[in-house]
Structure formats: C-alpha cells, structure tokens
PDB file of C-alpha atoms and ligand atoms in Angstrom:
ATOM      1  CA  MET H   3      -5.310  -6.413 -10.210  1.00 52.00           C
ATOM      2  CA  GLU H   4      -6.576  -4.714 -13.349  1.00 77.00           C
ATOM      3  CA  LYS H   5      -6.717  -1.299 -11.706  1.00 86.00           C
ATOM      4  CA  ALA H   6      -3.206  -1.721 -10.321  1.00 90.00           C
ATOM      5  CA  LEU H   7      -2.038  -2.615 -13.810  1.00 92.00           C
ATOM      6  CA  ILE H   8      -3.620   0.483 -15.341  1.00 94.00           C
ATOM      7  CA  ASP H   9      -2.179   2.647 -12.552  1.00 92.00           C
ATOM      8  CA  GLU H  10       1.273   1.330 -13.392  1.00 92.00           C
ATOM      9  CA  LEU H  11       0.796   1.782 -17.144  1.00 94.00           C
ATOM     10  CA  LYS H  12      -0.049   5.454 -16.544  1.00 92.00           C
ATOM     11  CA  PHE H  13       3.610   6.155 -15.819  1.00 92.00           C
ATOM     12  CA  ILE H  14       4.916   4.483 -18.962  1.00 95.00           C
ATOM     13  CA  PRO H  15       5.314   6.582 -22.129  1.00 95.00           C
ATOM     14  CA  ALA H  16       3.072   5.460 -25.011  1.00 96.00           C
ATOM     15  CA  THR H  17       6.246   5.030 -27.094  1.00 97.00           C
ATOM     16  CA  CYS H  18       7.491   2.287 -24.738  1.00 97.00           C
ATOM     17  CA  ILE H  19       4.085   0.599 -24.877  1.00 97.00           C
ATOM     18  CA  SER H  20       4.294   0.774 -28.675  1.00 97.00           C
ATOM     19  CA  ASP H  21       7.764  -0.829 -28.519  1.00 96.00           C
ATOM     20  CA  ALA H  22       6.380  -3.580 -26.295  1.00 97.00           C
ATOM     21  CA  LEU H  23       3.767  -4.209 -29.005  1.00 97.00           C
ATOM     22  CA  GLN H  24       6.485  -4.286 -31.705  1.00 94.00           C
ATOM     23  CA  GLY H  25       5.100  -1.076 -33.212  1.00 94.00           C
ATOM     24  CA  PHE H  26       1.666  -2.558 -33.880  1.00 95.00           C
ATOM     25  CA  ASN H  27      -1.724  -1.432 -32.584  1.00 96.00           C
ATOM     26  CA  HIS H  28      -1.245   2.296 -32.719  1.00 97.00           C
ATOM     27  CA  CYS H  29      -3.983   4.519 -34.109  1.00 98.00           C
ATOM     28  CA  ASP H  30      -3.366   6.591 -37.214  1.00 98.00           C
ATOM     29  CA  PRO H  31      -1.246   9.606 -36.165  1.00 98.00           C
ATOM     30  CA  ALA H  32      -3.970  11.927 -37.486  1.00 98.00           C
ATOM     31  CA  ILE H  33      -5.690  11.194 -34.139  1.00 98.00           C
ATOM     32  CA  LYS H  34      -3.964  13.761 -31.934  1.00 98.00           C
ATOM     33  CA  PRO H  35      -4.444  15.197 -28.453  1.00 98.00           C
ATOM     34  CA  LEU H  36      -6.057  18.649 -28.451  1.00 98.00           C
ATOM     35  CA  LYS H  37      -3.254  19.642 -26.074  1.00 98.00           C
ATOM     36  CA  GLU H  38       0.199  18.104 -26.259  1.00 97.00           C
ATOM     37  CA  GLU H  39       0.440  17.595 -22.515  1.00 97.00           C
ATOM     38  CA  TYR H  40      -2.568  15.278 -22.387  1.00 98.00           C
ATOM     39  CA  ARG H  41      -1.979  11.697 -21.286  1.00 97.00           C
ATOM     40  CA  ILE H  42      -4.617   9.003 -21.075  1.00 98.00           C
ATOM     41  CA  CYS H  43      -4.641   5.425 -19.863  1.00 97.00           C
ATOM     42  CA  GLY H  44      -7.782   3.430 -19.189  1.00 97.00           C
ATOM     43  CA  ARG H  45     -10.169   0.746 -20.321  1.00 97.00           C
ATOM     44  CA  ALA H  46     -12.146   1.339 -23.506  1.00 98.00           C
ATOM     45  CA  VAL H  47     -15.878   1.890 -23.609  1.00 98.00           C
ATOM     46  CA  THR H  48     -16.777   1.791 -27.292  1.00 98.00           C
ATOM     47  CA  VAL H  49     -19.441   3.395 -29.427  1.00 98.00           C
ATOM     48  CA  LYS H  50     -19.856   3.587 -33.189  1.00 98.00           C
ATOM     49  CA  VAL H  51     -21.958   6.284 -34.834  1.00 98.00           C
ATOM     50  CA  PRO H  52     -22.751   7.148 -38.448  1.00 98.00           C
ATOM     51  CA  ALA H  53     -22.083  10.617 -39.883  1.00 96.00           C
ATOM     52  CA  GLY H  54     -24.076  13.372 -38.215  1.00 96.00           C
ATOM     53  CA  ASP H  55     -25.747  11.323 -35.451  1.00 98.00           C
ATOM     54  CA  ASN H  56     -24.326  11.571 -31.927  1.00 98.00           C
ATOM     55  CA  MET H  57     -27.204  10.336 -29.790  1.00 98.00           C
ATOM     56  CA  LEU H  58     -25.417   7.091 -28.950  1.00 98.00           C
ATOM     57  CA  VAL H  59     -22.289   9.009 -27.957  1.00 98.00           C
ATOM     58  CA  ILE H  60     -24.383  10.598 -25.226  1.00 98.00           C
ATOM     59  CA  GLN H  61     -26.004   7.314 -24.223  1.00 98.00           C
ATOM     60  CA  ALA H  62     -22.654   5.523 -24.031  1.00 98.00           C
ATOM     61  CA  MET H  63     -21.719   7.870 -21.212  1.00 97.00           C
ATOM     62  CA  LYS H  64     -23.753   5.809 -18.808  1.00 97.00           C
ATOM     63  CA  GLU H  65     -21.512   2.799 -19.549  1.00 98.00           C
ATOM     64  CA  GLY H  66     -18.227   1.838 -17.960  1.00 94.00           C
ATOM     65  CA  ASN H  67     -16.520   3.002 -14.801  1.00 96.00           C
ATOM     66  CA  PRO H  68     -14.776   6.203 -13.752  1.00 97.00           C
ATOM     67  CA  GLY H  69     -11.426   6.547 -15.493  1.00 97.00           C
ATOM     68  CA  ASP H  70     -12.481   4.574 -18.564  1.00 98.00           C
ATOM     69  CA  ILE H  71     -11.772   6.011 -22.005  1.00 98.00           C
ATOM     70  CA  LEU H  72     -14.699   6.665 -24.343  1.00 98.00           C
ATOM     71  CA  VAL H  73     -13.716   5.492 -27.828  1.00 98.00           C
ATOM     72  CA  VAL H  74     -15.937   6.887 -30.568  1.00 98.00           C
ATOM     73  CA  ASP H  75     -15.801   5.310 -34.011  1.00 98.00           C
ATOM     74  CA  CYS H  76     -17.056   8.066 -36.345  1.00 98.00           C
ATOM     75  CA  GLU H  77     -15.821   6.128 -39.385  1.00 97.00           C
ATOM     76  CA  GLY H  78     -13.351   8.955 -40.029  1.00 97.00           C
ATOM     77  CA  VAL H  79     -16.100  11.484 -40.831  1.00 97.00           C
ATOM     78  CA  GLN H  80     -14.761  15.013 -40.354  1.00 98.00           C
ATOM     79  CA  TYR H  81     -17.509  17.262 -41.740  1.00 98.00           C
ATOM     80  CA  ARG H  82     -19.868  16.708 -38.780  1.00 98.00           C
ATOM     81  CA  SER H  83     -18.575  16.888 -35.224  1.00 98.00           C
ATOM     82  CA  PHE H  84     -19.442  14.021 -32.888  1.00 98.00           C
ATOM     83  CA  ALA H  85     -19.319  16.355 -29.871  1.00 98.00           C
ATOM     84  CA  GLY H  86     -19.041  19.968 -28.822  1.00 98.00           C
ATOM     85  CA  ASP H  87     -18.177  21.471 -25.466  1.00 98.00           C
ATOM     86  CA  PHE H  88     -21.445  20.302 -23.933  1.00 98.00           C
ATOM     87  CA  VAL H  89     -21.079  16.637 -24.917  1.00 98.00           C
ATOM     88  CA  ILE H  90     -17.405  16.592 -23.940  1.00 98.00           C
ATOM     89  CA  GLY H  91     -18.437  18.284 -20.672  1.00 98.00           C
ATOM     90  CA  LEU H  92     -20.811  15.357 -20.093  1.00 98.00           C
ATOM     91  CA  ALA H  93     -17.962  12.881 -20.571  1.00 98.00           C
ATOM     92  CA  LYS H  94     -15.909  14.768 -18.012  1.00 98.00           C
ATOM     93  CA  ALA H  95     -18.848  15.076 -15.592  1.00 98.00           C
ATOM     94  CA  VAL H  96     -19.643  11.343 -15.607  1.00 98.00           C
ATOM     95  CA  GLY H  97     -15.995  10.557 -14.879  1.00 98.00           C
ATOM     96  CA  PHE H  98     -14.413   9.342 -18.097  1.00 98.00           C
ATOM     97  CA  GLY H  99     -10.631   9.586 -18.182  1.00 98.00           C
ATOM     98  CA  GLY H 100     -10.672  10.872 -21.756  1.00 98.00           C
ATOM     99  CA  VAL H 101     -12.162  10.556 -25.228  1.00 98.00           C
ATOM    100  CA  VAL H 102     -10.554   9.096 -28.355  1.00 98.00           C
ATOM    101  CA  ALA H 103     -12.272   9.414 -31.730  1.00 98.00           C
ATOM    102  CA  ASN H 104     -11.668   9.096 -35.443  1.00 98.00           C
ATOM    103  CA  GLY H 105     -13.844  12.163 -35.871  1.00 98.00           C
ATOM    104  CA  THR H 106     -13.956  15.871 -35.085  1.00 98.00           C
ATOM    105  CA  VAL H 107     -15.206  18.087 -32.262  1.00 98.00           C
ATOM    106  CA  ARG H 108     -16.480  21.659 -32.279  1.00 98.00           C
ATOM    107  CA  ASP H 109     -16.195  24.416 -29.668  1.00 98.00           C
ATOM    108  CA  VAL H 110     -12.570  23.424 -29.587  1.00 98.00           C
ATOM    109  CA  LEU H 111     -11.375  26.409 -27.538  1.00 98.00           C
ATOM    110  CA  SER H 112     -13.773  25.818 -24.676  1.00 98.00           C
ATOM    111  CA  ILE H 113     -13.056  22.070 -24.783  1.00 98.00           C
ATOM    112  CA  LYS H 114      -9.372  22.907 -24.307  1.00 98.00           C
ATOM    113  CA  GLU H 115     -10.269  25.115 -21.366  1.00 98.00           C
ATOM    114  CA  MET H 116     -11.812  22.071 -19.649  1.00 98.00           C
ATOM    115  CA  ASP H 117      -8.407  20.377 -19.416  1.00 96.00           C
ATOM    116  CA  PHE H 118     -10.075  17.091 -20.219  1.00 98.00           C
ATOM    117  CA  PRO H 119      -8.088  14.919 -22.627  1.00 98.00           C
ATOM    118  CA  VAL H 120      -9.643  14.559 -26.063  1.00 98.00           C
ATOM    119  CA  PHE H 121      -7.741  12.831 -28.860  1.00 98.00           C
ATOM    120  CA  CYS H 122      -9.366  13.306 -32.273  1.00 98.00           C
ATOM    121  CA  LEU H 123      -8.968  14.418 -35.886  1.00 98.00           C
ATOM    122  CA  GLY H 124      -9.409  18.123 -35.091  1.00 98.00           C
ATOM    123  CA  ALA H 125     -12.271  20.588 -35.217  1.00 98.00           C
ATOM    124  CA  THR H 126     -15.129  21.411 -37.539  1.00 98.00           C
ATOM    125  CA  LEU H 127     -18.215  23.649 -37.413  1.00 98.00           C
ATOM    126  CA  ALA H 128     -21.266  21.487 -38.005  1.00 97.00           C
ATOM    127  CA  CYS H 129     -22.966  19.563 -35.206  1.00 96.00           C
ATOM    128  CA  SER H 130     -24.711  16.178 -35.215  1.00 96.00           C
ATOM    129  CA  LYS H 131     -28.375  15.326 -34.801  1.00 96.00           C
ATOM    130  CA  LYS H 132     -29.867  13.044 -32.191  1.00 97.00           C
ATOM    131  CA  ILE H 133     -31.263  10.156 -34.219  1.00 97.00           C
ATOM    132  CA  GLY H 134     -29.940   7.141 -32.359  1.00 97.00           C
ATOM    133  CA  ARG H 135     -28.281   5.011 -35.012  1.00 98.00           C
ATOM    134  CA  GLY H 136     -25.088   3.094 -34.295  1.00 98.00           C
ATOM    135  CA  GLU H 137     -23.985   0.597 -31.660  1.00 98.00           C
ATOM    136  CA  MET H 138     -22.199   0.619 -28.330  1.00 98.00           C
ATOM    137  CA  ASN H 139     -20.037  -1.877 -26.431  1.00 98.00           C
ATOM    138  CA  ILE H 140     -18.966  -3.544 -29.659  1.00 98.00           C
ATOM    139  CA  PRO H 141     -15.563  -3.927 -31.346  1.00 98.00           C
ATOM    140  CA  VAL H 142     -14.846  -0.734 -33.285  1.00 98.00           C
ATOM    141  CA  SER H 143     -12.248   0.388 -35.762  1.00 98.00           C
ATOM    142  CA  CYS H 144     -10.491   3.581 -34.761  1.00 98.00           C
ATOM    143  CA  GLY H 145      -7.528   4.978 -36.664  1.00 98.00           C
ATOM    144  CA  GLY H 146      -6.898   1.599 -38.287  1.00 97.00           C
ATOM    145  CA  VAL H 147      -6.923  -0.426 -35.041  1.00 98.00           C
ATOM    146  CA  THR H 148      -9.658  -2.774 -33.898  1.00 98.00           C
ATOM    147  CA  ILE H 149     -10.601  -1.845 -30.339  1.00 98.00           C
ATOM    148  CA  PHE H 150     -12.629  -4.217 -28.185  1.00 98.00           C
ATOM    149  CA  PRO H 151     -14.533  -2.955 -25.157  1.00 98.00           C
ATOM    150  CA  GLY H 152     -12.177  -3.420 -22.199  1.00 97.00           C
ATOM    151  CA  ASP H 153      -8.950  -3.066 -24.190  1.00 97.00           C
ATOM    152  CA  ILE H 154      -6.534  -0.606 -22.615  1.00 97.00           C
ATOM    153  CA  ILE H 155      -6.038   2.704 -24.384  1.00 98.00           C
ATOM    154  CA  ALA H 156      -2.871   4.679 -23.716  1.00 98.00           C
ATOM    155  CA  GLY H 157      -2.097   7.999 -25.331  1.00 98.00           C
ATOM    156  CA  ASP H 158       0.165  11.006 -25.105  1.00 97.00           C
ATOM    157  CA  ALA H 159       1.657  13.655 -27.376  1.00 97.00           C
ATOM    158  CA  ASN H 160       3.042  10.898 -29.609  1.00 97.00           C
ATOM    159  CA  GLY H 161      -0.266   9.215 -30.313  1.00 97.00           C
ATOM    160  CA  VAL H 162      -2.666   6.529 -29.152  1.00 98.00           C
ATOM    161  CA  VAL H 163      -1.806   2.855 -28.670  1.00 98.00           C
ATOM    162  CA  VAL H 164      -4.204   0.013 -27.905  1.00 98.00           C
ATOM    163  CA  ILE H 165      -3.289  -2.868 -25.594  1.00 98.00           C
ATOM    164  CA  PRO H 166      -5.450  -5.963 -26.104  1.00 97.00           C
ATOM    165  CA  GLN H 167      -6.817  -6.865 -22.679  1.00 94.00           C
ATOM    166  CA  ASP H 168      -5.512 -10.448 -22.746  1.00 94.00           C
ATOM    167  CA  LYS H 169      -1.959  -9.131 -23.303  1.00 95.00           C
ATOM    168  CA  ALA H 170      -2.101  -6.326 -20.745  1.00 94.00           C
ATOM    169  CA  LYS H 171       0.247  -7.815 -18.126  1.00 94.00           C
ATOM    170  CA  GLN H 172       2.810  -9.047 -20.626  1.00 96.00           C
ATOM    171  CA  VAL H 173       2.809  -5.692 -22.504  1.00 96.00           C
ATOM    172  CA  MET H 174       3.112  -3.770 -19.259  1.00 95.00           C
ATOM    173  CA  ASP H 175       6.140  -5.809 -18.159  1.00 96.00           C
ATOM    174  CA  ALA H 176       7.858  -5.408 -21.549  1.00 97.00           C
ATOM    175  CA  ALA H 177       7.046  -1.668 -21.707  1.00 97.00           C
ATOM    176  CA  LYS H 178       8.427  -1.118 -18.217  1.00 96.00           C
ATOM    177  CA  GLN H 179      11.620  -2.943 -19.129  1.00 96.00           C
ATOM    178  CA  LYS H 180      11.958  -0.832 -22.283  1.00 96.00           C
ATOM    179  CA  MET H 181      11.466   2.381 -20.305  1.00 96.00           C
ATOM    180  CA  GLN H 182      14.156   1.371 -17.816  1.00 97.00           C
ATOM    181  CA  LYS H 183      16.518   0.316 -20.618  1.00 96.00           C
ATOM    182  CA  ASP H 184      16.028   3.668 -22.379  1.00 96.00           C
ATOM    183  CA  GLN H 185      16.782   5.531 -19.145  1.00 96.00           C
ATOM    184  CA  VAL H 186      19.958   3.569 -18.473  1.00 97.00           C
ATOM    185  CA  ARG H 187      21.149   4.026 -22.074  1.00 97.00           C
ATOM    186  CA  ALA H 188      20.485   7.780 -22.056  1.00 98.00           C
ATOM    187  CA  GLU H 189      22.322   8.242 -18.749  1.00 97.00           C
ATOM    188  CA  LYS H 190      25.318   6.254 -19.981  1.00 97.00           C
ATOM    189  CA  VAL H 191      25.532   7.530 -23.554  1.00 98.00           C
ATOM    190  CA  LEU H 192      24.373  11.146 -23.574  1.00 98.00           C
ATOM    191  CA  MET H 193      27.036  12.397 -21.158  1.00 97.00           C
ATOM    192  CA  ASN H 194      29.583  13.786 -23.589  1.00 98.00           C
ATOM    193  CA  ARG H 195      31.144  13.329 -27.033  1.00 98.00           C
ATOM    194  CA  GLU H 196      33.272  10.378 -25.944  1.00 98.00           C
ATOM    195  CA  THR H 197      30.413   8.359 -24.456  1.00 98.00           C
ATOM    196  CA  ALA H 198      28.242   9.192 -27.482  1.00 97.00           C
ATOM    197  CA  ILE H 199      30.911   8.016 -29.963  1.00 97.00           C
ATOM    198  CA  GLN H 200      31.533   4.839 -27.927  1.00 97.00           C
ATOM    199  CA  TYR H 201      27.846   4.045 -28.256  1.00 97.00           C
ATOM    200  CA  ILE H 202      27.658   4.865 -31.968  1.00 97.00           C
ATOM    201  CA  ASP H 203      30.474   2.377 -32.617  1.00 96.00           C
ATOM    202  CA  THR H 204      28.488  -0.416 -30.963  1.00 96.00           C
ATOM    203  CA  VAL H 205      25.348  -0.017 -33.103  1.00 95.00           C
ATOM    204  CA  GLN H 206      24.762  -3.080 -35.271  1.00 94.00           C
ATOM    205  CA  PRO H 207      22.033  -3.829 -37.818  1.00 93.00           C
ATOM    206  CA  GLU H 208      19.061  -5.535 -36.143  1.00 86.00           C
ATOM    207  CA  LYS H 209      18.505  -9.194 -36.970  1.00 81.00           C
TER     208      LYS H 209
HETATM  209  O1  OAA M  24     -24.919  19.103 -28.421  1.00 94.32           O
HETATM  210  C1  OAA M  24     -24.316  18.520 -29.316  1.00 94.32           C
HETATM  211  O2  OAA M  24     -24.618  17.438 -29.792  1.00 94.32           O
HETATM  212  C2  OAA M  24     -23.112  19.142 -29.933  1.00 94.32           C
HETATM  213  C3  OAA M  24     -22.722  20.398 -29.290  1.00 94.32           C
HETATM  214  O3  OAA M  24     -22.862  21.448 -29.843  1.00 94.32           O
HETATM  215  C4  OAA M  24     -22.152  20.334 -27.938  1.00 94.32           C
HETATM  216  O4  OAA M  24     -21.854  19.253 -27.442  1.00 94.32           O
HETATM  217  O5  OAA M  24     -21.930  21.422 -27.359  1.00 94.32           O
END
C-alpha cells in the first residue's frame, strides 16, 4: 500500500501537495534542487551531523530501502560541506532516490553530472572530517520543518514539502483533487480573453 501511495504521489506537483497541507510543512526555500528538473518523492531516512563531521552521513547510507530520501540535518551550516561527489555517489550507488539537506555540497559540477537529485543550500569548498558525532533515524529539523524517519518527502523546482506519514493517504487524496481542479480550471479559463474575464469576475475573497 505504502509503495503504491508513493508511486502515485510522484506524479503530483509539490505545489499541490503543499496546498493539500494548507501551505504548512514546506522546507525553507533556500533548500533548492541543484537542477531545476529534479523531482523527488520517497520515505525519509534521517541523519543529523554537527559542523564539519560527515561520518554518520556515510553510515546512514546503509539504512532504509531503495528509493528512500536521505535527509541530512546539518543545522544550516554552510561553511563545511556535508558531502562531495564521492559521498553523493555513494548515496546514488546504494539506491537512494535523492538527498535533502540544510547544508552545502562541494564538487557541485560533477554532482550535477550524476543526474542524481540533491536539494541543498548550495556549494562550498571545505570538506568534513570523519569523526562520528551526530545521530541517525531520529526526528530532525530541516529548513524549519520537523522530519520524522518514514515521513514522505516530495520536492521539485518549487521546493521541498514533508508529508507526515500518518497523513499520507489523506494528503495524497486532497493533492490529487487539487491537481485535477487546477487542470480543469486552466482548460476552462485560459482559452481566450472572454473566458479569462468571466473567471476574473467570479473571484471572491476567501473566507
Ligand atoms: O569525502 C568526503 O567526505 C567529501 C568529499 O570530498 C566527497 O564526497 O567527494
């Protein structure tokens, strides 16, 4: 059931999922895809690391199942990267569906060449050491949202939204409805000046 649900969510724009969540639970927009065309949707595997220590990021790669999203809580630190092309290559090799982090990567050009979706705060030069501090499979805070292991992470060019696992079905149904409603409205309204004006005249303040 869960996999079927995630497969269905993959076709729904993150904006519709955000609407289904009344605009809550989206990560800070500073967390962006390295390439605009990236889309992710999968269950979160979480890890939290302090500045300049990425050993647990590597160890967390043995967790979860193929297609899961590795969520790295770097506490917003930007001056030390949590991963370069090698570590991101590991995430791809073990089968993650993508990486989301409130931190930075390095080797950004070769990471982009991998065509593996990374959503983060951008790039920096300095690497991390392997010390081993931090925790994995715990609730983390990423871009202002609390993410529990197993929550569903969806992201595209517009940003990253987090679906609490106990609301997954209900959010999926509402998001699907919103997507269909948007399609119907666009087809009806965006035909010509007359249909556009007819629509504009019907817009009322929301209650
Ligand atoms: O090895 C590291 O921790 C960081 C790095 O440069 C890479 O992933 O390529």
